[in-house]
């Protein structure tokens, strides 16, 4: 697993350890903390004494030797890597506009290194972290995997480029590659233990960690980026999904790939439920009984008014369905913030 120390990867590790799967993590920890994986193991061992320790390597996906070393080592040990979850990457839309070279280098060159190495060692099963940001403006209707693709920022373009590259690889070797491009909508929340969660470095760009930090008194107020969008209450509408439901979707995707014939599949991972910024703020306030001061400011450059998934393909192919409510997302995310005011 690349990027396994991060927000989504660490939550997936819990699901994988439950199944007694062996995990090798490659992470530079540029946007995460090794402690997340220590805590994953602590959580896992409580209910499963046989949970295998996670093998952790600190390394950068831009360094192909480091990736090669992991694959060759796994073969030497007689336990070759069977599949890869590829999370490693940079994910801030704003930063990608400011520093496109870095985003293309990590997200695209890093992925090329990984795929070259997978190809070399005949490991041809990959679950790739793509994003709903690759879709264009949607006229307030649910986004289907076949909806228009038109990313409006460098980050989204890097994700689309990797999807296209995976498509080409599959086309060249359709009997070998098993590929799932999972297009995430807006993962929030945390493990209910409060031991692992999202720890953005610096000022959060995303709304949910920002709300948590306003609730904790770290920031004075939330800025709501516009209340005159063509949406139900004028604020931006998104599809928030509990990070544990998202993690379960990955396990289901791996299961599906291993059981089916080689293929490439694009799947939206979202709940299909619309939530406006004001609805999210109100829910957070209600379930946690805490006041979130906010002010309406101008729109954020590059924002879209409406991004909500049609998740029927994921439900159909993966035998998966998100079950956790917005209330649980708000409770679990706030618990993580309260128990870890300074992060890990
Ligand atoms: P995250 O930043 O918490 O995790 C990414 C991990 O990759 C981090 O642990 C980071 O240290 C590591 N990493 C970054 N650059 C690296 C490099 N060059 N070499 C090795 N490791 C490196 O982010 P996340 O929220 O867990 O997201 C995981 C993936 O999902 C990312 O690819 C992201 O683009 C994608 N995604 C996330 C969201 C979201 O809202 N969180 C939405 C859509 C897609
Ligand atoms: N918003 C605010 N105030 C803030 C932050 C955000 O009002 O301080 C609003 C935005 O305008 C938007 C909504 O909250 O309407 C959600 O914004 P986020 O920044 O939390 O999330 P985005 O949907 O813009 O982007 C996120 C990730 C991307 C990912 C995308 C997939 O940052 O990496 O979800 O849908 F690709």
Short mmCIF file of C-alpha atoms and ligand atoms in Angstrom, two decimals:
data_model
loop_
_atom_site.label_atom_id
_atom_site.label_comp_id
_atom_site.label_asym_id
_atom_site.label_seq_id
_atom_site.Cartn_x
_atom_site.Cartn_y
_atom_site.Cartn_z
CA UNK A 1 0.00 0.00 0.00
CA UNK A 2 1.43 3.38 -0.96
CA UNK A 3 0.47 6.31 1.27
CA UNK A 4 -0.88 3.95 3.93
CA UNK A 5 -0.01 6.28 6.80
CA UNK A 6 -2.50 8.88 5.60
CA UNK A 7 -6.14 9.51 6.40
CA UNK A 8 -7.81 6.94 4.13
CA UNK A 9 -4.98 4.40 3.99
CA UNK A 10 -4.76 4.10 7.77
CA UNK A 11 -8.49 3.39 8.02
CA UNK A 12 -8.22 0.77 5.28
CA UNK A 13 -5.38 -0.93 7.20
CA UNK A 14 -7.87 -1.69 9.99
CA UNK A 15 -10.22 -3.45 7.55
CA UNK A 16 -7.31 -5.41 6.03
CA UNK A 17 -5.91 -6.53 9.39
CA UNK A 18 -9.37 -7.76 10.38
CA UNK A 19 -9.09 -10.12 7.39
CA UNK A 20 -5.59 -11.23 8.49
CA UNK A 21 -4.06 -9.77 5.34
CA UNK A 22 -0.40 -8.84 5.31
CA UNK A 23 0.29 -5.17 4.63
CA UNK A 24 3.43 -3.46 3.41
CA UNK A 25 3.20 0.34 3.59
CA UNK A 26 5.41 2.68 1.60
CA UNK A 27 4.96 6.29 2.73
CA UNK A 28 7.17 9.36 2.82
CA UNK A 29 5.04 10.66 5.73
CA UNK A 30 5.11 14.08 4.07
CA UNK A 31 1.44 14.50 4.99
CA UNK A 32 1.01 11.94 7.75
CA UNK A 33 2.52 10.49 10.86
CA UNK A 34 3.94 7.02 11.47
CA UNK A 35 1.99 6.94 14.73
CA UNK A 36 -1.22 6.43 12.74
CA UNK A 37 -0.03 2.92 11.83
CA UNK A 38 1.04 2.14 15.38
CA UNK A 39 -2.47 3.03 16.49
CA UNK A 40 -4.03 0.99 13.68
CA UNK A 41 -2.23 -2.01 15.07
CA UNK A 42 -3.33 -1.19 18.64
CA UNK A 43 -6.96 -0.98 17.49
CA UNK A 44 -6.70 -4.20 15.47
CA UNK A 45 -5.00 -6.38 18.05
CA UNK A 46 -7.83 -5.82 20.58
CA UNK A 47 -10.29 -7.91 18.57
CA UNK A 48 -7.89 -10.02 16.56
CA UNK A 49 -4.86 -11.42 18.36
CA UNK A 50 -3.65 -12.78 15.00
CA UNK A 51 -3.48 -9.37 13.31
CA UNK A 52 -0.17 -9.21 11.47
CA UNK A 53 2.21 -6.33 12.20
CA UNK A 54 2.30 -3.80 9.36
CA UNK A 55 5.64 -3.62 7.54
CA UNK A 56 6.43 0.07 7.19
CA UNK A 57 8.98 1.62 4.85
CA UNK A 58 9.63 5.35 4.80
CA UNK A 59 10.23 6.21 1.18
CA UNK A 60 9.16 8.33 -1.76
CA UNK A 61 7.28 6.94 -4.76
CA UNK A 62 9.41 9.20 -6.94
CA UNK A 63 12.36 6.97 -6.08
CA UNK A 64 11.85 3.83 -8.18
CA UNK A 65 14.66 1.92 -6.37
CA UNK A 66 12.71 2.12 -3.12
CA UNK A 67 9.62 0.63 -4.74
CA UNK A 68 11.71 -2.02 -6.51
CA UNK A 69 13.32 -3.02 -3.24
CA UNK A 70 9.92 -3.79 -1.67
CA UNK A 71 8.83 -5.99 -4.56
CA UNK A 72 12.13 -7.89 -4.80
CA UNK A 73 12.23 -8.37 -1.03
CA UNK A 74 8.68 -9.78 -1.00
CA UNK A 75 9.71 -12.32 -3.65
CA UNK A 76 12.87 -13.28 -1.74
CA UNK A 77 10.69 -13.91 1.31
CA UNK A 78 8.48 -16.21 -0.76
CA UNK A 79 5.45 -13.96 -0.28
CA UNK A 80 5.21 -11.78 -3.39
CA UNK A 81 3.06 -8.65 -3.33
CA UNK A 82 -0.28 -9.62 -4.88
CA UNK A 83 -2.04 -6.29 -5.17
CA UNK A 84 -1.47 -2.59 -4.56
CA UNK A 85 -3.68 0.10 -3.05
CA UNK A 86 -2.18 3.31 -4.41
CA UNK A 87 -2.99 6.20 -2.07
CA UNK A 88 0.31 8.10 -2.11
CA UNK A 89 -0.10 11.53 -3.60
CA UNK A 90 -0.65 15.18 -2.94
CA UNK A 91 -4.30 16.18 -2.62
CA UNK A 92 -4.85 19.89 -2.14
CA UNK A 93 -6.61 21.57 -5.05
CA UNK A 94 -5.34 25.00 -3.92
CA UNK A 95 -1.71 23.90 -3.60
CA UNK A 96 -1.89 22.22 -6.99
CA UNK A 97 -2.76 25.56 -8.60
CA UNK A 98 0.18 27.20 -6.79
CA UNK A 99 2.66 24.38 -7.45
CA UNK A 100 1.62 22.33 -10.48
CA UNK A 101 5.13 20.91 -11.08
CA UNK A 102 5.22 19.28 -7.65
CA UNK A 103 1.73 17.81 -8.16
CA UNK A 104 2.53 16.37 -11.58
CA UNK A 105 5.83 15.02 -10.29
CA UNK A 106 4.42 13.20 -7.25
CA UNK A 107 1.03 12.15 -8.59
CA UNK A 108 2.02 11.24 -12.14
CA UNK A 109 5.76 10.44 -12.09
CA UNK A 110 5.33 8.62 -8.76
CA UNK A 111 2.52 6.55 -10.25
CA UNK A 112 4.59 5.76 -13.36
CA UNK A 113 7.39 4.45 -11.12
CA UNK A 114 4.94 2.27 -9.23
CA UNK A 115 3.34 0.89 -12.41
CA UNK A 116 6.71 0.20 -14.07
CA UNK A 117 7.73 -1.79 -11.00
CA UNK A 118 4.43 -3.64 -10.78
CA UNK A 119 4.78 -4.55 -14.44
CA UNK A 120 8.36 -5.75 -13.94
CA UNK A 121 7.36 -8.04 -11.05
CA UNK A 122 4.12 -9.25 -12.70
CA UNK A 123 1.92 -7.74 -10.02
CA UNK A 124 -1.02 -6.50 -12.07
CA UNK A 125 -3.79 -5.75 -9.60
CA UNK A 126 -4.22 -2.16 -8.46
CA UNK A 127 -6.85 -0.08 -6.69
CA UNK A 128 -6.19 3.57 -7.50
CA UNK A 129 -7.34 6.58 -5.45
CA UNK A 130 -9.00 8.77 -8.02
CA UNK A 131 -11.29 11.67 -7.29
CA UNK A 132 -14.67 13.17 -8.05
CA UNK A 133 -12.78 16.34 -8.90
CA UNK A 134 -12.15 14.89 -12.38
CA UNK A 135 -15.82 15.58 -13.29
CA UNK A 136 -16.84 18.93 -14.67
CA UNK A 137 -19.78 21.18 -13.90
CA UNK A 138 -22.83 18.95 -13.40
CA UNK A 139 -26.02 21.08 -13.56
CA UNK A 140 -26.97 19.72 -10.11
CA UNK A 141 -27.50 16.13 -11.17
CA UNK A 142 -25.91 13.00 -9.76
CA UNK A 143 -22.57 12.17 -11.36
CA UNK A 144 -22.41 8.86 -13.12
CA UNK A 145 -19.07 7.29 -14.09
CA UNK A 146 -19.90 8.23 -17.69
CA UNK A 147 -20.70 11.88 -16.87
CA UNK A 148 -18.57 14.54 -18.55
CA UNK A 149 -14.97 14.50 -17.41
CA UNK A 150 -13.35 17.91 -17.27
CA UNK A 151 -11.11 18.62 -14.27
CA UNK A 152 -10.75 22.34 -13.59
CA UNK A 153 -7.53 22.21 -11.54
CA UNK A 154 -4.05 20.61 -11.81
CA UNK A 155 -4.75 18.12 -9.01
CA UNK A 156 -7.76 16.74 -10.90
CA UNK A 157 -5.76 16.65 -14.12
CA UNK A 158 -3.08 14.50 -12.48
CA UNK A 159 -5.72 12.03 -11.27
CA UNK A 160 -7.28 11.85 -14.72
CA UNK A 161 -3.85 11.34 -16.30
CA UNK A 162 -3.19 8.33 -14.08
CA UNK A 163 -6.63 6.92 -14.93
CA UNK A 164 -5.76 7.33 -18.63
CA UNK A 165 -2.40 5.67 -18.16
CA UNK A 166 -4.06 2.73 -16.41
CA UNK A 167 -6.48 2.49 -19.30
CA UNK A 168 -3.56 2.26 -21.76
CA UNK A 169 -1.81 -0.39 -19.67
CA UNK A 170 -4.96 -2.46 -19.53
CA UNK A 171 -5.49 -2.07 -23.26
CA UNK A 172 -2.00 -3.40 -23.97
CA UNK A 173 -2.45 -6.40 -21.66
CA UNK A 174 -6.18 -6.96 -21.14
CA UNK A 175 -5.72 -10.54 -19.92
CA UNK A 176 -3.45 -9.53 -17.10
CA UNK A 177 -4.39 -6.20 -15.51
CA UNK A 178 -7.07 -5.89 -12.86
CA UNK A 179 -7.64 -2.19 -12.19
CA UNK A 180 -10.19 -0.26 -10.14
CA UNK A 181 -10.22 3.53 -10.35
CA UNK A 182 -12.15 4.55 -7.27
CA UNK A 183 -13.46 8.09 -7.58
CA UNK A 184 -13.94 9.33 -4.04
CA UNK A 185 -16.42 12.01 -3.14
CA UNK A 186 -15.87 13.73 0.23
CA UNK A 187 -14.51 11.41 2.93
CA UNK A 188 -14.89 12.74 6.47
CA UNK A 189 -15.24 11.35 10.01
CA UNK A 190 -12.81 9.07 11.79
CA UNK A 191 -12.53 5.69 13.46
CA UNK A 192 -15.02 5.67 16.38
CA UNK A 193 -12.20 4.86 18.84
CA UNK A 194 -10.94 8.40 18.32
CA UNK A 195 -7.43 6.96 17.89
CA UNK A 196 -6.98 7.66 14.19
CA UNK A 197 -8.35 10.42 11.98
CA UNK A 198 -7.48 13.17 9.56
CA UNK A 199 -4.53 15.36 10.47
CA UNK A 200 -3.99 17.98 7.79
CA UNK A 201 -0.69 19.80 7.97
CA UNK A 202 -1.18 23.57 8.45
CA UNK A 203 -4.49 25.34 7.89
CA UNK A 204 -7.01 22.82 6.53
CA UNK A 205 -8.29 23.44 3.02
CA UNK A 206 -11.24 21.11 3.45
CA UNK A 207 -14.36 22.05 5.28
CA UNK A 208 -14.67 19.21 7.79
CA UNK A 209 -11.29 19.49 9.55
CA UNK A 210 -11.80 23.26 9.52
CA UNK A 211 -15.17 22.93 11.28
CA UNK A 212 -13.52 20.66 13.89
CA UNK A 213 -10.85 23.25 14.53
CA UNK A 214 -13.42 26.04 14.87
CA UNK A 215 -15.30 23.82 17.33
CA UNK A 216 -12.05 23.33 19.27
CA UNK A 217 -11.50 27.10 19.40
CA UNK A 218 -8.35 26.93 17.23
CA UNK A 219 -9.96 29.15 14.59
CA UNK A 220 -12.47 31.88 15.35
CA UNK A 221 -15.00 31.15 12.63
CA UNK A 222 -15.70 29.14 9.51
CA UNK A 223 -15.70 30.98 6.20
CA UNK A 224 -18.48 29.71 3.97
CA UNK A 225 -17.44 30.20 0.37
CA UNK A 226 -20.53 31.72 -1.18
CA UNK A 227 -24.27 31.52 -0.48
CA UNK A 228 -25.49 32.40 -3.95
CA UNK A 229 -24.77 29.18 -5.82
CA UNK A 230 -27.69 27.63 -7.73
CA UNK A 231 -28.22 25.06 -4.95
CA UNK A 232 -30.96 24.34 -2.40
CA UNK A 233 -29.75 26.98 0.10
CA UNK A 234 -27.13 28.76 -1.99
CA UNK A 235 -24.12 27.04 -0.38
CA UNK A 236 -21.98 24.33 -2.01
CA UNK A 237 -23.44 20.82 -2.10
CA UNK A 238 -21.26 17.72 -1.62
CA UNK A 239 -21.54 13.99 -0.98
CA UNK A 240 -19.89 13.32 2.38
CA UNK A 241 -18.96 9.69 3.06
CA UNK A 242 -17.67 8.18 6.30
CA UNK A 243 -14.00 7.23 5.89
CA UNK A 244 -14.76 3.73 7.21
CA UNK A 245 -17.40 3.20 4.52
CA UNK A 246 -14.82 4.37 1.99
CA UNK A 247 -12.28 1.91 3.43
CA UNK A 248 -14.82 -0.93 3.18
CA UNK A 249 -15.33 0.04 -0.46
CA UNK A 250 -11.62 -0.60 -1.07
CA UNK A 251 -11.73 -4.04 0.44
CA UNK A 252 -14.81 -4.80 -1.63
CA UNK A 253 -13.04 -3.51 -4.75
CA UNK A 254 -10.04 -5.78 -4.15
CA UNK A 255 -12.33 -8.73 -3.58
CA UNK A 256 -14.21 -7.96 -6.77
CA UNK A 257 -11.02 -7.63 -8.85
CA UNK A 258 -9.56 -10.89 -7.57
CA UNK A 259 -12.77 -12.81 -8.20
CA UNK A 260 -13.52 -11.39 -11.66
CA UNK A 261 -11.81 -11.60 -15.00
CA UNK A 262 -9.04 -9.04 -15.68
CA UNK A 263 -10.56 -5.64 -16.40
CA UNK A 264 -10.48 -1.92 -15.71
CA UNK A 265 -13.43 -0.44 -13.86
CA UNK A 266 -14.24 3.12 -12.77
CA UNK A 267 -16.42 3.43 -9.69
CA UNK A 268 -17.82 6.34 -7.73
CA UNK A 269 -17.49 5.91 -3.99
CA UNK A 270 -20.05 8.19 -2.40
CA UNK A 271 -23.37 7.91 -0.60
CA UNK A 272 -25.49 9.58 -3.27
CA UNK A 273 -26.81 11.97 -0.59
CA UNK A 274 -26.68 15.73 -1.03
CA UNK A 275 -25.48 17.90 1.86
CA UNK A 276 -25.03 21.66 1.66
CA UNK A 277 -22.39 23.50 3.68
CA UNK A 278 -25.12 24.91 5.93
CA UNK A 279 -26.64 21.46 6.48
CA UNK A 280 -23.23 20.07 7.41
CA UNK A 281 -22.63 22.90 9.89
CA UNK A 282 -26.11 22.49 11.41
CA UNK A 283 -25.71 18.72 11.78
CA UNK A 284 -22.30 19.11 13.41
CA UNK A 285 -23.74 21.66 15.86
CA UNK A 286 -26.77 19.52 16.69
CA UNK A 287 -25.11 16.13 17.24
CA UNK A 288 -22.15 17.53 19.13
CA UNK A 289 -24.06 20.25 20.93
CA UNK A 290 -21.48 22.84 20.02
CA UNK A 291 -21.73 26.25 18.35
CA UNK A 292 -19.88 26.88 15.07
CA UNK A 293 -19.58 30.58 14.29
CA UNK A 294 -19.41 31.29 10.57
CA UNK A 295 -19.49 34.09 8.04
CA UNK A 296 -20.34 34.04 4.38
CA UNK A 297 -17.43 35.11 2.18
CA UNK A 298 -16.83 35.23 -1.55
CA UNK A 299 -16.65 32.06 -3.62
CA UNK A 300 -13.40 30.08 -3.64
CA UNK A 301 -11.54 30.02 -6.99
CA UNK A 302 -12.04 26.71 -8.78
CA UNK A 303 -15.00 25.56 -6.61
CA UNK A 304 -17.92 23.68 -8.07
CA UNK A 305 -21.45 24.15 -6.71
CA UNK A 306 -22.52 20.52 -6.75
CA UNK A 307 -20.65 17.19 -6.61
CA UNK A 308 -22.79 14.20 -5.66
CA UNK A 309 -22.34 10.57 -6.71
CA UNK A 310 -24.57 8.20 -8.51
CA UNK A 311 -23.15 5.22 -6.62
CA UNK A 312 -25.29 2.52 -8.25
CA UNK A 313 -22.34 0.87 -10.03
CA UNK A 314 -20.30 0.53 -6.83
CA UNK A 315 -23.32 -0.96 -5.08
CA UNK A 316 -23.96 -3.33 -7.97
CA UNK A 317 -20.43 -4.56 -8.66
CA UNK A 318 -18.86 -4.42 -5.21
CA UNK A 319 -21.74 -5.73 -3.14
CA UNK A 320 -21.01 -2.73 -0.94
CA UNK A 321 -23.18 -0.02 0.49
CA UNK A 322 -22.24 2.93 2.69
CA UNK A 323 -24.12 2.61 5.99
CA UNK A 324 -22.85 5.37 8.28
CA UNK A 325 -24.93 8.55 8.61
CA UNK A 326 -23.89 12.20 8.51
CA UNK A 327 -24.55 12.26 12.28
CA UNK A 328 -21.96 9.50 12.80
CA UNK A 329 -19.47 11.28 10.55
CA UNK A 330 -19.83 14.45 12.65
CA UNK A 331 -19.66 12.61 15.99
CA UNK A 332 -16.66 10.48 15.05
CA UNK A 333 -14.73 13.37 13.48
CA UNK A 334 -15.29 15.56 16.53
CA UNK A 335 -14.25 12.77 18.92
CA UNK A 336 -10.95 12.41 17.03
CA UNK A 337 -10.39 16.19 17.25
CA UNK A 338 -11.23 16.33 20.96
CA UNK A 339 -9.01 13.41 21.92
CA UNK A 340 -6.12 14.61 19.76
CA UNK A 341 -6.11 18.41 19.89
CA UNK A 342 -2.53 18.50 18.56
CA UNK A 343 -2.91 15.58 16.16
CA UNK A 344 -0.89 12.40 16.66
P1 LIG B 1 -3.31 11.84 2.90
O1 LIG B 1 -2.48 13.00 2.54
O2 LIG B 1 -3.73 11.70 4.31
O3 LIG B 1 -2.57 10.48 2.47
C1 LIG B 1 -1.68 10.44 1.38
C2 LIG B 1 -0.41 9.76 1.85
O4 LIG B 1 0.54 9.75 0.81
C3 LIG B 1 0.23 10.48 3.05
O5 LIG B 1 0.51 9.56 4.07
C4 LIG B 1 1.50 11.07 2.46
O6 LIG B 1 2.53 11.16 3.43
C5 LIG B 1 1.80 10.09 1.35
N1 LIG B 1 2.64 10.65 0.28
C6 LIG B 1 2.49 11.86 -0.33
N2 LIG B 1 3.47 12.02 -1.26
C7 LIG B 1 4.21 10.87 -1.23
C8 LIG B 1 5.33 10.43 -1.97
N3 LIG B 1 5.91 11.21 -2.91
N4 LIG B 1 5.83 9.21 -1.70
C9 LIG B 1 5.28 8.42 -0.74
N5 LIG B 1 4.23 8.80 0.00
C10 LIG B 1 3.69 10.01 -0.25
O7 LIG B 1 -4.57 11.83 1.94
P2 LIG B 1 -5.86 10.92 1.95
O8 LIG B 1 -7.00 11.81 2.24
O9 LIG B 1 -5.63 9.72 2.74
O10 LIG B 1 -5.93 10.58 0.39
C11 LIG B 1 -5.38 9.40 -0.14
C12 LIG B 1 -5.49 9.43 -1.64
O11 LIG B 1 -6.86 9.63 -2.00
C13 LIG B 1 -4.72 10.56 -2.30
O12 LIG B 1 -4.14 10.07 -3.49
C14 LIG B 1 -5.78 11.59 -2.61
O13 LIG B 1 -5.46 12.36 -3.74
C15 LIG B 1 -6.99 10.71 -2.89
N6 LIG B 1 -8.26 11.41 -2.64
C16 LIG B 1 -8.52 11.94 -1.41
C17 LIG B 1 -9.71 12.63 -1.18
C18 LIG B 1 -10.01 13.27 0.16
O14 LIG B 1 -10.89 14.12 0.21
N7 LIG B 1 -9.33 12.90 1.23
C19 LIG B 1 -10.65 12.75 -2.21
C20 LIG B 1 -10.37 12.17 -3.44
C21 LIG B 1 -9.17 11.49 -3.64
N1 LIG B 2 -15.99 25.13 2.00
C1 LIG B 2 -16.30 26.24 2.76
N2 LIG B 2 -15.37 26.68 3.65
C2 LIG B 2 -14.16 26.07 3.82
C3 LIG B 2 -13.86 24.94 3.03
C4 LIG B 2 -14.80 24.51 2.12
O1 LIG B 2 -17.37 26.82 2.64
O2 LIG B 2 -13.36 26.53 4.66
C5 LIG B 2 -17.02 24.60 1.08
C6 LIG B 2 -16.59 24.52 -0.36
O3 LIG B 2 -16.87 25.72 -1.02
C7 LIG B 2 -17.41 23.33 -0.86
C8 LIG B 2 -17.53 22.42 0.35
O4 LIG B 2 -17.27 23.25 1.48
O5 LIG B 2 -18.69 23.76 -1.21
C9 LIG B 2 -16.54 21.27 0.36
O6 LIG B 2 -15.23 21.77 0.17
P1 LIG B 2 -13.94 20.90 0.51
O7 LIG B 2 -12.74 21.77 0.30
O8 LIG B 2 -14.08 20.26 1.83
O9 LIG B 2 -14.01 19.73 -0.56
P2 LIG B 2 -14.03 19.76 -2.16
O10 LIG B 2 -15.28 19.09 -2.60
O11 LIG B 2 -13.77 21.11 -2.70
O12 LIG B 2 -12.76 18.88 -2.51
C10 LIG B 2 -12.55 17.63 -1.86
C11 LIG B 2 -11.06 17.30 -1.85
C12 LIG B 2 -10.59 16.98 -3.23
C13 LIG B 2 -11.45 15.90 -3.81
C14 LIG B 2 -12.92 16.31 -3.81
C15 LIG B 2 -13.77 15.19 -4.32
O13 LIG B 2 -10.32 18.42 -1.37
O14 LIG B 2 -9.26 16.51 -3.15
O15 LIG B 2 -13.29 16.62 -2.46
O16 LIG B 2 -15.11 15.59 -4.30
F1 LIG B 2 -11.08 15.63 -5.07
#
